[in-house]
Coordinates of C-alpha atoms in Angstrom, one line a residue:
P50 CA 279.4 204.1 230.5
Q51 CA 276.9 206.6 232.0
V52 CA 273.5 205.3 232.3
S53 CA 270.8 209.0 231.7
D54 CA 272.5 211.0 233.5
I55 CA 274.6 208.7 235.9
P56 CA 278.1 207.8 235.2
I57 CA 278.8 204.2 235.9
I58 CA 282.0 202.1 236.0
Q59 CA 280.9 199.0 234.7
V60 CA 282.1 195.8 233.1
F61 CA 279.1 194.1 230.1
A62 CA 279.0 192.5 227.0
E63 CA 276.7 192.6 224.3
A64 CA 275.5 189.8 222.3
T65 CA 275.4 190.7 218.8
A66 CA 274.8 187.1 216.9
L67 CA 273.6 183.7 218.6
P68 CA 273.6 180.3 217.5
A69 CA 270.1 179.1 216.7
F70 CA 270.0 176.6 219.1
P71 CA 268.9 177.0 221.9
F72 CA 268.3 180.5 221.7
I73 CA 265.3 180.3 218.8
F74 CA 263.3 178.2 221.4
A75 CA 264.2 180.9 224.5
R76 CA 261.5 183.1 226.5
F77 CA 263.7 185.8 227.4
D78 CA 264.5 189.7 226.8
G79 CA 265.7 191.7 228.7
V80 CA 266.2 195.4 230.0
L81 CA 270.3 196.1 230.7
G82 CA 271.0 195.7 234.1
M83 CA 268.1 194.3 235.1
G84 CA 269.1 190.9 235.9
Y85 CA 269.6 188.7 239.0
P86 CA 273.4 188.8 240.3
S87 CA 272.8 184.9 240.6
Q88 CA 272.6 184.4 237.3
A89 CA 274.9 187.0 235.7
I90 CA 278.1 185.5 233.6
D91 CA 280.9 185.2 235.2
G92 CA 279.9 186.7 238.3
I93 CA 279.6 190.2 236.8
T94 CA 277.7 192.5 238.4
P95 CA 274.4 193.3 237.2
V96 CA 274.5 197.3 235.9
F97 CA 271.8 198.6 238.5
D98 CA 273.0 196.7 241.7
R99 CA 276.7 198.2 240.5
I100 CA 274.1 201.5 240.8
L101 CA 273.4 201.2 243.8
A102 CA 276.3 199.5 245.3
Q103 CA 278.1 203.3 244.6
H104 CA 275.3 204.4 246.5
I105 CA 274.2 207.5 243.9
L106 CA 270.9 207.1 244.1
Q107 CA 268.0 208.9 246.4
E108 CA 266.0 206.0 246.6
E109 CA 266.5 202.5 245.8
A110 CA 263.8 202.7 242.5
F111 CA 264.4 201.9 238.9
S112 CA 261.6 202.2 235.9
V113 CA 261.6 201.3 232.1
Y114 CA 259.1 203.0 230.0
Y115 CA 257.8 201.8 226.4
S116 CA 255.9 202.9 224.3
R117 CA 253.8 201.2 221.0
W118 CA 254.1 204.9 219.4
E119 CA 257.2 205.5 217.8
P120 CA 257.7 209.9 218.3
R121 CA 256.4 212.1 215.4
G122 CA 259.2 214.4 213.7

């Protein structure tokens, strides 16, 4: 996979369907790769931690931008 222009070697899983219980009451959401390693399932290293381990960033910084507006066009 690739994150922006950063190619990484990473195992990940995507949940496309979840049982209603207990997730209907769960208060979480997330951004791929921003979870804590201690919460990772099966000891899989989160994406951002993998990027840091590969020493491919000039700084240990990461940002996410959300917009309420859809692009026009």
